[in-house]
Coordinates of C-alpha atoms and ligand atoms in Angstrom, one line a residue:
X1 CA 50.4 256.2 165.3
X2 CA 48.2 257.6 168.1
X3 CA 49.4 257.8 171.7
X4 CA 46.2 256.1 172.9
X5 CA 43.3 254.4 171.2
X6 CA 40.1 254.4 173.3
X7 CA 37.6 251.6 172.3
X8 CA 34.2 252.7 173.6
X9 CA 33.4 256.5 173.8
X10 CA 30.8 256.6 176.5
X11 CA 31.1 257.9 180.1
X12 CA 34.3 255.9 181.1
X13 CA 36.1 256.2 177.8
X14 CA 35.4 259.9 177.4
X15 CA 36.5 260.7 181.0
X16 CA 39.8 258.9 180.2
X17 CA 40.2 260.7 176.9
X18 CA 39.6 264.1 178.5
X19 CA 42.6 263.6 180.9
X20 CA 44.8 262.4 178.0
X21 CA 44.0 265.2 175.5
X22 CA 44.5 267.7 178.3
X23 CA 48.0 266.2 178.6
X24 CA 48.3 267.0 174.9
X25 CA 48.4 263.3 173.9
X26 CA 46.9 262.2 170.6
X27 CA 43.8 260.1 171.2
X28 CA 41.6 258.2 168.9
X29 CA 38.2 257.3 170.3
X30 CA 36.2 254.7 168.4
X31 CA 32.6 254.3 169.6
X32 CA 29.7 252.1 168.5
X33 CA 27.1 254.3 170.2
X34 CA 25.4 251.5 172.2
X35 CA 25.5 252.9 175.8
X36 CA 24.2 250.5 178.4
X37 CA 21.6 253.0 179.7
X38 CA 20.2 253.8 176.2
X39 CA 16.9 252.2 177.3
X40 CA 16.3 254.8 180.0
X41 CA 15.0 258.3 179.4
X42 CA 16.5 259.8 182.7
X43 CA 19.7 259.2 184.5
X44 CA 19.9 259.7 188.2
X45 CA 22.6 260.0 190.9
X46 CA 25.3 261.7 188.8
X47 CA 26.3 264.8 190.6
X48 CA 25.2 268.0 188.8
X49 CA 23.3 266.0 186.2
X50 CA 20.6 264.3 188.3
X51 CA 17.6 263.5 186.2
X52 CA 19.2 264.5 182.9
X53 CA 18.8 262.4 179.8
X54 CA 21.7 259.9 179.4
X55 CA 22.1 260.9 175.8
X56 CA 22.3 264.6 176.7
X57 CA 25.1 263.9 179.2
X58 CA 27.1 262.0 176.6
X59 CA 26.5 264.5 173.8
X60 CA 27.7 267.4 175.9
X61 CA 30.7 265.5 177.1
X62 CA 31.6 264.6 173.4
X63 CA 31.2 268.2 172.3
X64 CA 33.6 269.4 175.0
X65 CA 36.1 266.6 174.2
X66 CA 36.1 267.3 170.4
X67 CA 37.1 270.9 171.1
X68 CA 40.6 269.5 171.8
X69 CA 42.7 269.4 168.6
X70 CA 44.5 266.2 169.5
X71 CA 41.3 264.2 169.7
X72 CA 40.1 262.2 166.8
X73 CA 36.7 260.4 166.9
X74 CA 35.3 257.6 164.7
X75 CA 31.8 256.3 164.9
X76 CA 32.4 252.6 164.3
X77 CA 32.9 249.1 165.8
X78 CA 36.3 247.7 166.6
X79 CA 36.3 244.0 165.5
X80 CA 39.8 243.0 166.7
X81 CA 43.0 244.2 168.3
X82 CA 46.5 242.9 168.0
X83 CA 50.1 243.8 168.8
X84 CA 51.8 244.7 172.1
X85 CA 52.8 247.7 174.2
X86 CA 53.9 250.7 172.0
X87 CA 52.7 248.9 168.9
X88 CA 49.0 248.0 169.0
X89 CA 46.6 248.0 166.1
X90 CA 42.8 247.8 166.0
X91 CA 40.7 246.7 163.0
X92 CA 37.3 248.4 162.4
X93 CA 34.2 247.0 160.8
X94 CA 34.9 249.1 157.7
X95 CA 38.2 247.2 157.2
X96 CA 40.5 250.1 158.3
X97 CA 43.3 249.5 160.7
X98 CA 44.4 252.1 163.3
X99 CA 47.6 252.2 165.4
X100 CA 48.3 253.2 169.0
X101 CA 51.0 253.0 171.7
X102 CA 48.4 252.2 174.4
X103 CA 44.9 250.7 174.2
X104 CA 42.0 251.5 176.5
X105 CA 38.9 249.2 176.6
X106 CA 35.9 251.2 177.9
X107 CA 33.5 248.9 176.1
X108 CA 30.9 248.4 178.8
X109 CA 28.8 245.4 179.6
X110 CA 25.6 243.9 178.3
X111 CA 22.7 242.8 180.5
X112 CA 21.3 239.3 180.2
X113 CA 17.7 239.6 181.3
X114 CA 15.4 236.9 182.7
X115 CA 13.4 235.3 179.9
X116 CA 10.0 236.5 181.0
X117 CA 7.5 237.7 178.4
X118 CA 7.2 241.5 178.5
X119 CA 10.3 242.1 180.5
X120 CA 12.8 243.2 177.9
X121 CA 10.6 246.0 176.5
X122 CA 10.1 247.4 180.0
X123 CA 13.9 247.4 180.8
X124 CA 14.9 250.9 181.9
X125 CA 11.3 252.1 181.9
X126 CA 9.5 249.9 184.5
X127 CA 12.1 247.2 185.2
X128 CA 15.5 248.2 186.7
X129 CA 18.5 246.8 188.4
X130 CA 19.9 249.7 190.5
X131 CA 17.7 251.1 193.3
X132 CA 20.0 254.2 193.7
X133 CA 19.3 255.0 190.0
X134 CA 15.6 254.4 189.8
X135 CA 14.2 253.7 193.3
X136 CA 13.3 257.2 194.4
X137 CA 11.0 257.9 191.5
X138 CA 8.7 255.0 192.5
X139 CA 7.3 257.3 195.3
X140 CA 7.4 254.6 197.9
X141 CA 4.9 252.5 195.9
X142 CA 4.7 248.7 195.6
X143 CA 7.9 247.2 194.3
X144 CA 8.4 243.7 192.8
X145 CA 11.8 242.0 192.9
X146 CA 12.1 239.2 190.3
X147 CA 14.6 236.6 191.4
X148 CA 17.4 235.5 189.1
X149 CA 19.5 233.6 191.6
X150 CA 20.7 233.7 195.3
X151 CA 22.0 237.3 195.0
X152 CA 18.4 238.4 194.5
X153 CA 17.7 237.8 198.2
X154 CA 20.0 240.8 199.0
X155 CA 18.3 242.9 196.4
X156 CA 14.9 242.1 198.0
X157 CA 16.4 243.0 201.5
X158 CA 17.7 246.3 200.3
X159 CA 14.7 247.6 198.4
X160 CA 12.3 248.2 201.3
X161 CA 14.2 251.5 201.6
X162 CA 12.2 252.5 198.6
X163 CA 8.8 251.0 199.0
X164 CA 6.7 247.9 200.0
X165 CA 8.5 244.9 198.5
X166 CA 7.2 241.6 197.1
X167 CA 9.9 239.1 196.4
X168 CA 9.0 236.9 193.4
X169 CA 11.1 233.8 193.6
X170 CA 9.9 232.4 190.2
X171 CA 11.7 229.1 190.8
X172 CA 15.1 230.8 190.6
X173 CA 16.0 230.7 194.3
X174 CA 15.1 228.4 197.1
X175 CA 14.8 230.1 200.5
X176 CA 16.1 228.5 203.6
X177 CA 14.6 229.3 207.0
X178 CA 17.3 232.1 207.7
X179 CA 16.6 233.8 204.4
X180 CA 12.9 233.7 205.0
X181 CA 13.2 235.1 208.5
X182 CA 15.6 237.9 207.2
X183 CA 13.1 238.9 204.4
X184 CA 10.1 238.9 206.7
X185 CA 12.0 241.0 209.2
X186 CA 12.5 243.6 206.5
X187 CA 8.8 243.5 205.8
X188 CA 9.2 241.7 202.4
X189 CA 6.2 239.6 201.1
X190 CA 7.4 236.3 199.6
X191 CA 5.5 235.2 196.5
X192 CA 6.5 231.7 195.2
X193 CA 4.0 231.3 192.3
X194 CA 5.6 231.2 188.9
X195 CA 5.5 234.3 186.7
X196 CA 3.6 234.0 183.4
X197 CA 4.4 237.5 181.9
X198 CA 4.4 241.2 182.5
X199 CA 1.6 243.4 181.5
X200 CA 0.5 247.1 181.7
X201 CA 3.0 249.5 183.2
X202 CA 4.5 247.0 185.7
X203 CA 1.9 244.4 186.4
X204 CA 3.1 240.8 187.1
X205 CA 0.7 238.1 185.8
X206 CA 1.2 234.9 187.8
X207 CA 0.8 231.4 186.3
X208 CA -2.1 230.8 188.8
X209 CA -4.0 233.7 187.1
X210 CA -3.4 236.4 189.7
X211 CA -2.4 239.9 188.7
X212 CA 0.0 241.9 191.0
X213 CA 0.3 245.6 190.1
X214 CA 3.5 247.3 191.0
X215 CA 4.9 250.9 190.7
X216 CA 8.2 249.3 189.4
X217 CA 10.1 246.1 189.2
X218 CA 13.7 245.2 190.0
X219 CA 15.8 242.3 188.8
X220 CA 19.5 241.4 188.9
X221 CA 20.7 241.1 185.3
X222 CA 23.8 239.0 184.5
X223 CA 26.6 241.2 183.0
X224 CA 29.1 240.2 180.3
X225 CA 31.5 242.4 178.4
X226 CA 29.8 243.9 175.4
X227 CA 32.7 243.2 173.2
X228 CA 35.0 240.2 172.9
X229 CA 37.9 242.2 171.5
X230 CA 39.8 242.6 174.8
X231 CA 39.5 238.9 175.7
X232 CA 40.4 237.9 172.2
X233 CA 43.6 240.0 172.6
X234 CA 44.4 237.9 175.7
X235 CA 43.1 240.2 178.5
X236 CA 42.1 238.0 181.4
X237 CA 38.5 238.0 182.6
X238 CA 37.3 237.6 186.2
X239 CA 34.1 236.6 187.9
X240 CA 32.1 239.1 190.0
X241 CA 28.7 238.6 191.8
X242 CA 27.2 240.4 188.7
X243 CA 28.8 238.3 186.0
X244 CA 32.1 238.7 184.2
X245 CA 34.5 241.7 183.8
X246 CA 38.1 242.3 182.6
X247 CA 40.7 241.9 185.3
X248 CA 42.9 245.0 185.9
X249 CA 45.6 246.0 188.3
X250 CA 45.0 249.1 190.5
X251 CA 46.4 251.2 187.6
X252 CA 43.6 249.8 185.3
X253 CA 46.2 247.9 183.2
X254 CA 44.9 244.6 182.0
X255 CA 46.9 241.3 182.0
X256 CA 48.2 242.5 178.5
X257 CA 50.8 245.2 179.2
X258 CA 49.9 248.5 177.6
X259 CA 46.3 247.6 177.3
X260 CA 44.0 249.2 179.9
X261 CA 40.3 248.9 180.8
X262 CA 37.8 251.1 182.7
X263 CA 34.2 251.6 183.4
X264 CA 31.5 248.9 183.8
X265 CA 33.7 246.3 181.9
X266 CA 36.5 246.7 184.5
X267 CA 34.8 247.4 187.8
X268 CA 31.7 246.7 189.9
X269 CA 29.3 247.9 191.0
X270 CA 28.2 250.1 188.1
X271 CA 27.0 253.7 187.7
X272 CA 27.7 256.7 185.5
X273 CA 29.6 258.4 188.5
X274 CA 31.7 255.3 189.1
X275 CA 32.4 254.9 185.3
X276 CA 33.5 258.5 185.0
X277 CA 35.7 258.3 188.1
X278 CA 37.3 255.1 186.9
X279 CA 37.9 256.6 183.5
X280 CA 39.5 259.8 184.9
X281 CA 41.9 257.6 186.9
X282 CA 42.6 255.3 183.9
X283 CA 43.4 258.3 181.8
X284 CA 46.0 259.6 184.3
X285 CA 47.5 256.1 184.7
X286 CA 47.9 255.7 180.9
X287 CA 49.6 259.1 180.8
X288 CA 52.0 258.0 183.5
X289 CA 52.7 254.8 181.6
X290 CA 53.7 256.9 178.5
X291 CA 56.0 259.0 180.7
X292 CA 57.5 256.0 182.6
X293 CA 57.0 253.0 180.3
X294 CA 58.8 250.6 182.7
X295 CA 56.2 251.4 185.5
Ligands
FAD1 P1 28.7 252.2 178.4 O1 28.0 253.5 178.8 O2 27.9 251.0 178.3 O3 29.5 252.5 177.0 C1 30.3 251.5 176.4 C2 30.5 252.1 175.0 O4 31.4 251.3 174.3 C3 29.2 252.1 174.1 O5 29.0 253.3 173.5 C4 29.4 250.9 173.1 O6 28.8 251.0 171.9 C5 31.0 251.0 173.0 N1 31.6 249.8 172.4 C6 31.4 248.5 172.9 N2 32.1 247.6 172.2 C7 32.7 248.4 171.2 C8 33.5 248.1 170.1 N3 33.9 246.8 169.8 N4 33.9 249.1 169.2 C9 33.5 250.3 169.5 N5 32.8 250.7 170.5 C10 32.3 249.7 171.3 N6 23.8 254.6 186.0 C11 23.6 255.8 186.7 O7 24.5 256.3 187.3 N7 22.3 256.3 186.8 C12 21.2 255.8 186.2 O8 20.1 256.4 186.3 C13 21.4 254.6 185.4 N8 20.4 254.1 184.8 C14 20.6 252.9 184.1 C15 19.5 252.3 183.4 C16 19.6 251.1 182.8 C17 18.4 250.5 182.1 C18 20.9 250.5 182.7 C19 21.1 249.2 182.0 C20 22.0 251.1 183.3 C21 21.9 252.3 184.0 N9 22.9 252.9 184.7 C22 22.7 254.0 185.4 C23 24.3 252.3 184.6 C24 25.1 253.0 183.5 O9 24.4 252.9 182.3 C25 26.5 252.4 183.4 O10 27.1 252.3 184.6 C26 27.4 253.3 182.4 O11 26.8 253.4 181.2 C27 28.8 252.7 182.3 O12 29.6 253.5 181.4 P2 30.7 252.9 180.5 O13 31.3 254.0 179.8 O14 31.6 252.0 181.3 O15 29.9 251.9 179.5
MG2 MG1 33.0 254.4 177.9

């Protein structure tokens, strides 16, 4: 019986585990190794690690964590969770069961991308969602924003901070007079021809045959929890402007008592810094719930 089982050993899960092993709790981390930013070669905006490789940040964090004797790590996939507070179990893809008094879901989210030829293979390389993460490196060049819905208007209004913006509506949003005026006031060019496919570094080929070259492209992906394990246990989901996430209280406890959640799967918006902060907070809150089980 472990004090805590952490499902998902990336930034949020490791930040929580670090607080817990430092409180000398026994922690089992189970991680499938599919970090959300695995498509990008550089991570930006995380203090002290700006521009570092996302994999290097995770590898060094794991090395430091595994130096604590009460930490156990399994590379694997959790396929189900059951039980209740003080008596949870999780099942792995190898058929083994593991037991813990508390559960933490730090399983991240998956990005549903617009179905445009050539987009998925450029994700994290020339197509991004977060201007704070990848805007600066475009050197104030031409930026295309590919609409996925009404929220994309806000993305197009924000991005002129980083370069000359063309908003590609691609039949995914209809602009009323107010939206048009706001975009034009921000210097945004509105392009309503349909997109055929992406080509080259970040060129957009339009259905009418024109080619628009960009330094980089942005699009708002739709986020869903990467793993169904928490919702199958009964943890409630909630809607956000970005998609779906697990509902938690301020303490990061889900609707299932004793089961907590942190990182992208349990907060918005999303970044490495915010996932690490959320994880550190969740770790301390789980520790408190072991000391004061009645809350
Ligand atoms: P994740 O890092 O997604 O980790 C979740 C972990 O849980 C994974 O290892 C996964 O395999 C594991 N897992 C899931 N289900 C299971 C299961 N059932 N069993 C076992 N393990 C499981 N943020 C920045 O701050 N700067 C950037 O430059 C930046 N660039 C990005 C580029 C791209 C292309 C994308 C998509 C995102 C980027 N982000 C960036 C955002 C950043 O990746 C996320 O905010 C961050 O990874 C969230 O951390 P997390 O620990 O919550 O989840
Ligand atoms: Mg994590």
